[in-house]
Coordinates of C-alpha atoms in Angstrom, one line a residue:
X1 CA -0.2 -45.9 7.0
X2 CA 0.8 -42.6 6.6
X3 CA 1.7 -40.9 9.7
X4 CA 1.6 -36.7 9.5
X5 CA 4.4 -34.8 12.2
X6 CA 2.9 -31.6 13.0
X7 CA 4.1 -29.0 15.6
X8 CA 1.7 -28.4 18.0
X9 CA -1.3 -30.3 20.3
X10 CA -4.4 -31.7 19.3
X11 CA -6.5 -29.0 17.5
X12 CA -4.0 -27.0 16.0
X13 CA -3.8 -25.2 12.1
X14 CA -0.9 -27.6 11.6
X15 CA -3.1 -30.5 12.3
X16 CA -6.4 -28.9 10.3
X17 CA -3.9 -28.0 7.1
X18 CA -2.2 -31.7 7.2
X19 CA -5.8 -33.4 7.6
X20 CA -7.0 -30.8 4.2
X21 CA -3.8 -32.4 2.2
X22 CA -4.4 -35.8 2.8
X23 CA -8.6 -35.4 2.0
X24 CA -10.0 -37.1 -1.2
X25 CA -10.2 -33.9 -2.6
X26 CA -6.7 -32.8 -1.7
X27 CA -4.7 -30.2 -1.0
X28 CA -3.5 -28.9 -4.6
X29 CA -4.4 -29.2 -8.3
X30 CA -2.9 -33.0 -8.6
X31 CA -5.5 -36.0 -7.6
X32 CA -6.1 -36.9 -3.9
X33 CA -3.3 -37.7 -1.7
X34 CA -4.9 -40.5 -0.9
X35 CA -8.1 -42.7 -0.9
X36 CA -11.1 -41.9 1.1
X37 CA -10.5 -45.1 3.2
X38 CA -6.8 -44.5 3.6
X39 CA -5.6 -44.9 7.1
X40 CA -4.1 -41.7 8.7
X41 CA -2.4 -41.3 11.8
X42 CA -1.2 -37.7 13.4
X43 CA 1.3 -36.7 15.5
X44 CA 1.9 -33.9 17.3
X45 CA 5.5 -32.3 19.1
X46 CA 6.1 -30.2 21.1
X47 CA 8.5 -28.2 18.2
X48 CA 9.1 -27.6 14.8
X49 CA 12.8 -29.0 15.6
X50 CA 11.1 -32.2 17.2
X51 CA 8.4 -32.4 14.0
X52 CA 11.8 -33.0 11.6
X53 CA 13.0 -35.0 14.3
X54 CA 10.0 -37.7 14.1
X55 CA 10.5 -37.4 10.2
X56 CA 13.9 -38.0 9.7
X57 CA 14.1 -40.5 12.3
X58 CA 11.3 -42.7 10.5
X59 CA 9.1 -42.2 13.7
X60 CA 6.6 -40.4 10.8
X61 CA 6.7 -40.5 7.0
X62 CA 5.6 -36.9 6.8
X63 CA 5.3 -33.8 8.1
X64 CA 2.8 -30.5 7.9
X65 CA 5.2 -27.4 7.8
X66 CA 3.7 -24.1 7.9
X67 CA 6.0 -22.0 5.4
X68 CA 4.6 -18.2 4.9
X69 CA 1.4 -16.4 5.5
X70 CA -0.7 -14.2 3.4
X71 CA -0.8 -11.0 6.3
X72 CA 3.0 -11.8 8.0
X73 CA 4.9 -13.2 5.5
X74 CA 7.2 -16.1 5.5
X75 CA 8.5 -17.9 8.5
X76 CA 11.6 -17.8 8.6
X77 CA 12.8 -19.6 11.4
X78 CA 10.9 -22.8 9.4
X79 CA 12.3 -21.8 6.2
X80 CA 16.2 -21.8 8.3
X81 CA 14.9 -25.5 9.8
X82 CA 13.9 -26.5 6.4
X83 CA 17.3 -25.1 4.7
X84 CA 19.5 -26.8 7.4
X85 CA 18.2 -29.9 6.8
X86 CA 19.2 -32.4 3.9
X87 CA 17.4 -35.7 5.1
X88 CA 13.9 -33.7 4.3
X89 CA 12.2 -33.6 0.9
X90 CA 9.1 -31.1 -0.1
X91 CA 6.3 -32.9 -1.7
X92 CA 3.3 -31.1 -1.4
X93 CA 1.9 -27.7 -0.5
X94 CA -1.7 -26.6 0.6
X95 CA -3.3 -23.4 1.2
X96 CA -5.1 -23.3 4.8
X97 CA -7.5 -20.7 5.3
X98 CA -7.1 -19.6 9.3
X99 CA -10.2 -18.8 10.8
X100 CA -10.2 -18.2 14.2
X101 CA -12.8 -18.7 17.0
X102 CA -13.3 -17.1 20.3
X103 CA -13.3 -19.7 22.2
X104 CA -15.2 -19.8 26.2
X105 CA -15.8 -22.4 28.6
X106 CA -19.4 -23.9 28.8
X107 CA -19.9 -23.7 32.1
X108 CA -19.2 -19.6 32.6
X109 CA -20.3 -18.7 36.0
X110 CA -23.7 -16.4 35.6
X111 CA -23.1 -13.0 34.6
X112 CA -19.7 -12.9 33.8
X113 CA -17.9 -11.4 31.2
X114 CA -14.9 -12.3 29.0
X115 CA -11.6 -10.0 30.4
X116 CA -8.7 -11.7 28.9
X117 CA -7.7 -14.0 25.6
X118 CA -4.7 -16.0 25.5
X119 CA -3.5 -17.3 22.4
X120 CA -0.6 -17.4 20.2
X121 CA 1.2 -14.3 19.6
X122 CA 0.5 -15.0 16.0
X123 CA -3.0 -14.7 16.0
X124 CA -3.8 -12.3 18.6
X125 CA -2.1 -9.5 16.0
X126 CA -4.6 -11.1 13.0
X127 CA -7.3 -10.7 15.9
X128 CA -6.4 -7.2 17.2
X129 CA -9.0 -5.3 15.6
X130 CA -11.7 -7.2 17.2
X131 CA -9.8 -7.7 20.5
X132 CA -9.3 -3.7 20.9
X133 CA -13.0 -2.8 19.9
X134 CA -14.0 -5.4 23.1
X135 CA -11.4 -3.7 25.5
X136 CA -10.1 -7.0 26.6
X137 CA -6.6 -7.8 27.7
X138 CA -4.6 -10.1 25.4
X139 CA -2.6 -12.5 26.9
X140 CA 0.3 -14.9 24.7
X141 CA 0.3 -18.5 24.9
X142 CA 3.0 -21.2 23.3
X143 CA -0.1 -21.8 20.8
X144 CA -3.5 -21.8 20.0
X145 CA -4.3 -25.4 20.6
X146 CA -2.8 -25.6 24.3
X147 CA -4.1 -22.7 25.4
X148 CA -7.2 -24.3 24.3
X149 CA -6.8 -27.6 26.1
X150 CA -5.2 -25.0 29.3
X151 CA -8.9 -23.5 29.6
X152 CA -11.0 -26.3 29.4
X153 CA -8.7 -27.5 32.1
X154 CA -8.9 -24.3 34.0
X155 CA -5.4 -23.2 34.0
X156 CA -5.6 -20.3 32.8
X157 CA -6.2 -17.2 34.7
X158 CA -5.7 -13.0 34.3
X159 CA -1.9 -13.0 34.9
X160 CA -0.9 -15.4 32.7
X161 CA 0.3 -17.8 35.2
X162 CA -1.3 -21.6 34.9
X163 CA -2.9 -23.1 37.5
X164 CA -2.5 -21.0 40.0
X165 CA -6.7 -20.7 40.8
X166 CA -7.2 -16.6 40.4
X167 CA -9.7 -15.4 38.0
X168 CA -13.2 -16.1 37.9
X169 CA -14.3 -19.1 35.8
X170 CA -15.5 -17.1 32.4
X171 CA -13.4 -14.2 32.5
X172 CA -10.8 -16.3 30.3
X173 CA -11.1 -17.3 26.7
X174 CA -8.9 -18.2 23.7
X175 CA -8.9 -18.0 20.2
X176 CA -8.2 -21.1 18.2
X177 CA -9.4 -23.2 15.8
X178 CA -13.2 -24.6 15.7
X179 CA -11.5 -27.8 15.7
X180 CA -9.7 -27.1 18.9
X181 CA -13.6 -26.1 20.7
X182 CA -14.5 -29.3 19.6
X183 CA -11.3 -31.6 20.9
X184 CA -11.8 -29.4 24.5
X185 CA -15.1 -29.4 24.8
X186 CA -15.1 -25.7 24.9
X187 CA -17.8 -23.5 23.4
X188 CA -17.6 -21.0 20.2
X189 CA -18.4 -17.6 21.2
X190 CA -17.8 -16.2 17.9
X191 CA -16.4 -17.2 14.5
X192 CA -14.4 -15.9 12.3
X193 CA -12.4 -13.0 14.6
X194 CA -9.6 -12.5 12.4
X195 CA -9.3 -8.6 11.2
X196 CA -8.8 -9.9 7.4
X197 CA -10.6 -12.6 6.4
X198 CA -7.9 -13.2 3.7
X199 CA -5.9 -14.9 6.0
X200 CA -4.2 -18.1 4.4
X201 CA -1.2 -20.0 5.2
X202 CA 0.7 -22.0 3.0
X203 CA 1.9 -25.7 4.4
X204 CA 4.5 -27.7 2.9
X205 CA 4.1 -31.4 3.0
X206 CA 7.8 -32.8 3.8
X207 CA 8.8 -36.3 3.8
X208 CA 12.2 -37.9 5.0
X209 CA 15.2 -38.6 2.4
X210 CA 16.7 -35.7 0.6
X211 CA 16.2 -35.4 -2.9
X212 CA 19.9 -34.5 -2.6
X213 CA 22.0 -32.8 -6.3
X214 CA 25.2 -33.1 -7.5
X215 CA 26.3 -30.8 -10.8
X216 CA 24.2 -33.2 -12.9
X217 CA 20.9 -32.0 -11.3
X218 CA 18.5 -34.7 -10.2
X219 CA 15.5 -32.9 -9.2
X220 CA 13.0 -35.5 -8.7
X221 CA 11.8 -35.4 -11.7
X222 CA 9.1 -38.1 -11.1
X223 CA 6.0 -35.9 -10.8
X224 CA 3.7 -37.0 -13.2
X225 CA 4.7 -34.6 -16.8
X226 CA 2.0 -32.2 -17.8
X227 CA 1.2 -31.4 -14.7
X228 CA 1.8 -27.9 -12.7
X229 CA 4.3 -28.2 -10.0
X230 CA 7.0 -26.2 -8.4
X231 CA 10.8 -26.8 -8.0
X232 CA 12.2 -25.2 -4.8
X233 CA 15.5 -25.0 -4.6
X234 CA 18.8 -22.9 -2.2
X235 CA 21.9 -21.6 -3.2
X236 CA 25.3 -19.2 -3.4
X237 CA 26.7 -17.3 -4.7
X238 CA 30.2 -15.8 -5.1
X239 CA 29.8 -11.8 -3.9
X240 CA 30.7 -10.3 -7.4
X241 CA 28.7 -7.8 -9.3
X242 CA 26.2 -9.1 -11.9
X243 CA 26.2 -13.0 -10.4
X244 CA 22.7 -13.1 -8.8
X245 CA 21.0 -11.7 -12.4
X246 CA 23.4 -13.8 -13.8
X247 CA 22.0 -17.0 -11.9
X248 CA 18.6 -16.2 -12.3
X249 CA 18.3 -15.0 -15.8
X250 CA 18.2 -18.6 -16.8
X251 CA 14.7 -18.8 -15.4
X252 CA 13.6 -16.3 -18.3
X253 CA 14.5 -18.2 -21.7
X254 CA 13.2 -21.2 -20.0
X255 CA 9.6 -19.1 -19.6
X256 CA 9.4 -20.9 -15.7
X257 CA 7.8 -18.6 -13.3
X258 CA 10.0 -17.7 -10.0
X259 CA 7.4 -17.4 -7.6
X260 CA 8.9 -16.8 -4.3
X261 CA 12.9 -15.6 -4.2
X262 CA 14.2 -14.8 -0.5
X263 CA 17.3 -14.2 0.5
X264 CA 18.9 -15.6 4.4
X265 CA 22.3 -14.8 6.1
X266 CA 25.4 -16.8 6.1
X267 CA 24.3 -18.2 9.5
X268 CA 22.4 -20.3 7.6
X269 CA 24.5 -21.7 5.3
X270 CA 26.9 -22.8 8.1
X271 CA 24.2 -25.1 9.2
X272 CA 23.7 -26.1 6.0
X273 CA 27.6 -26.7 4.8
X274 CA 28.5 -28.4 8.5
X275 CA 26.6 -31.4 7.1
X276 CA 27.7 -30.7 3.8
X277 CA 31.4 -31.3 5.1
X278 CA 30.1 -35.0 7.0
X279 CA 27.9 -34.0 10.1
X280 CA 24.8 -36.4 10.0
X281 CA 25.4 -39.8 7.8
X282 CA 25.1 -39.1 4.3
X283 CA 24.6 -35.5 4.2
X284 CA 27.4 -34.9 1.9
X285 CA 25.8 -36.9 -0.8
X286 CA 23.0 -34.2 -0.9
X287 CA 24.9 -31.1 -1.3
X288 CA 27.0 -29.8 -4.6
X289 CA 30.7 -28.9 -2.8
X290 CA 31.1 -25.5 -1.9
X291 CA 33.9 -25.2 -4.2
X292 CA 34.3 -22.1 -6.7
X293 CA 35.8 -22.4 -10.3
X294 CA 38.8 -20.6 -9.7
X295 CA 38.5 -20.8 -13.5
X296 CA 36.2 -18.0 -13.5
X297 CA 38.2 -15.7 -11.0
X298 CA 36.7 -17.3 -8.2
X299 CA 38.5 -18.9 -4.9
X300 CA 37.6 -21.9 -3.7
X301 CA 35.8 -22.4 -0.9
X302 CA 37.9 -24.3 1.9
X303 CA 36.3 -25.7 4.6
X304 CA 36.3 -23.3 8.6
X305 CA 39.3 -24.2 11.0
X306 CA 36.8 -24.0 13.6
X307 CA 34.7 -27.0 12.0
X308 CA 31.5 -24.1 10.8
X309 CA 32.3 -25.4 7.7
X310 CA 33.2 -22.9 5.1
X311 CA 35.5 -20.2 5.0
X312 CA 36.1 -17.5 7.4
X313 CA 37.0 -14.6 4.8
X314 CA 35.0 -11.4 4.6
X315 CA 32.7 -11.9 1.7
X316 CA 31.3 -15.6 2.9
X317 CA 31.3 -14.5 6.6
X318 CA 28.7 -11.9 5.0
X319 CA 27.0 -14.4 2.2
X320 CA 23.7 -15.3 1.9
X321 CA 21.6 -17.9 0.6
X322 CA 18.8 -17.7 -1.9
X323 CA 15.6 -19.5 -1.8
X324 CA 13.9 -19.6 -4.4
X325 CA 10.7 -21.5 -5.7
X326 CA 9.9 -22.2 -9.4
X327 CA 7.2 -22.8 -11.4
X328 CA 6.6 -24.7 -14.2
X329 CA 5.4 -28.1 -16.1
X330 CA 6.4 -30.8 -14.9
X331 CA 9.2 -32.5 -17.0
X332 CA 10.2 -29.5 -18.4
X333 CA 13.2 -29.5 -20.1
X334 CA 14.1 -26.1 -19.9
X335 CA 13.6 -26.0 -16.5
X336 CA 16.0 -28.9 -16.3
X337 CA 18.2 -27.3 -18.1
X338 CA 18.1 -23.9 -16.2
X339 CA 18.6 -25.7 -13.0
X340 CA 21.7 -27.7 -14.5
X341 CA 22.9 -24.1 -15.2
X342 CA 21.9 -22.6 -11.9
X343 CA 23.9 -25.7 -9.9
X344 CA 27.1 -25.2 -12.2
X345 CA 27.6 -21.3 -10.6
X346 CA 26.7 -21.4 -7.6
X347 CA 29.0 -21.9 -4.3
X348 CA 26.0 -24.0 -2.7
X349 CA 22.9 -25.8 -4.7
X350 CA 20.1 -27.9 -3.2
X351 CA 17.2 -29.2 -4.9
X352 CA 14.6 -29.3 -2.2
X353 CA 12.0 -30.8 -3.8
X354 CA 9.6 -30.8 -6.9
X355 CA 6.5 -30.6 -6.2
X356 CA 2.7 -30.6 -7.5
X357 CA 1.4 -27.1 -6.7
X358 CA -1.9 -25.4 -5.0
X359 CA -4.0 -23.5 -7.2
X360 CA -3.7 -22.8 -11.1

């Protein structure tokens, strides 16, 4: 049985994205994830960290993590969690169309109008124009589905405190998914209340057990040859002029398309190298050792005395880790060679996964 962990309550968008990915039509250009009769169990978790804990402890077989939104950009805390956890692997992705609904109670008092709308801060921001045009007060909640559940239980009030008995039945509403409304017995007052209909969130589908990388580059090349795939990698470089250009230029020769390039501060790298230095069973096997090639003029990186895992030298203190998505054809030998070259040039290198890419 497949057990998919996600952050939030039943009815959360992450739950719907997981269902979309594992549906018979699949979540990418590849064949369906599972046959129509496959059993799928959904596991809500209170936080993204708890979601990854469920995955790495084998309580769940998969997890659905939102990584970027077409309107708001990259969800950096989730990217950091992904980079900091060597025991997870990306095996798929899906683009989920976010359709916000205004939900209310079915037994609102006669003649009562909505005054306040509760939801996650991102959902409120995506519906700001709609709400402002109707003079509705925004109240931030922990998540969309959680707000829907609280409304169904009569736990929402005008001052944002749960269950204090204030307010009139029908004055509170939430922004959440239609699925959340169905689950918690709420009425869909209006659908599609987002200000921009081009509202998509890209979800990564994860499994436990890191791909792992040595300088031989074991990139999980098991995805069927000839298909459209992505390989996601993370790496750190010496802080010398032209190093990033040289590192990425290898992909121009291979003909691969770099669809995403981001940098994260050394604070994330400290988390990563803590795992690489043995904090966690098997963690060290999933990382290229943080040693620069002395022959290239670089200085070998040494473990920090405070256990942080990296040197406290200034060039390392203000270093960055790069996250790159490479779109290519599965089994492409040129991309494999390019990744090997990048791994050999990097202070730190990790393949996060090779997986069928969503869309063309």
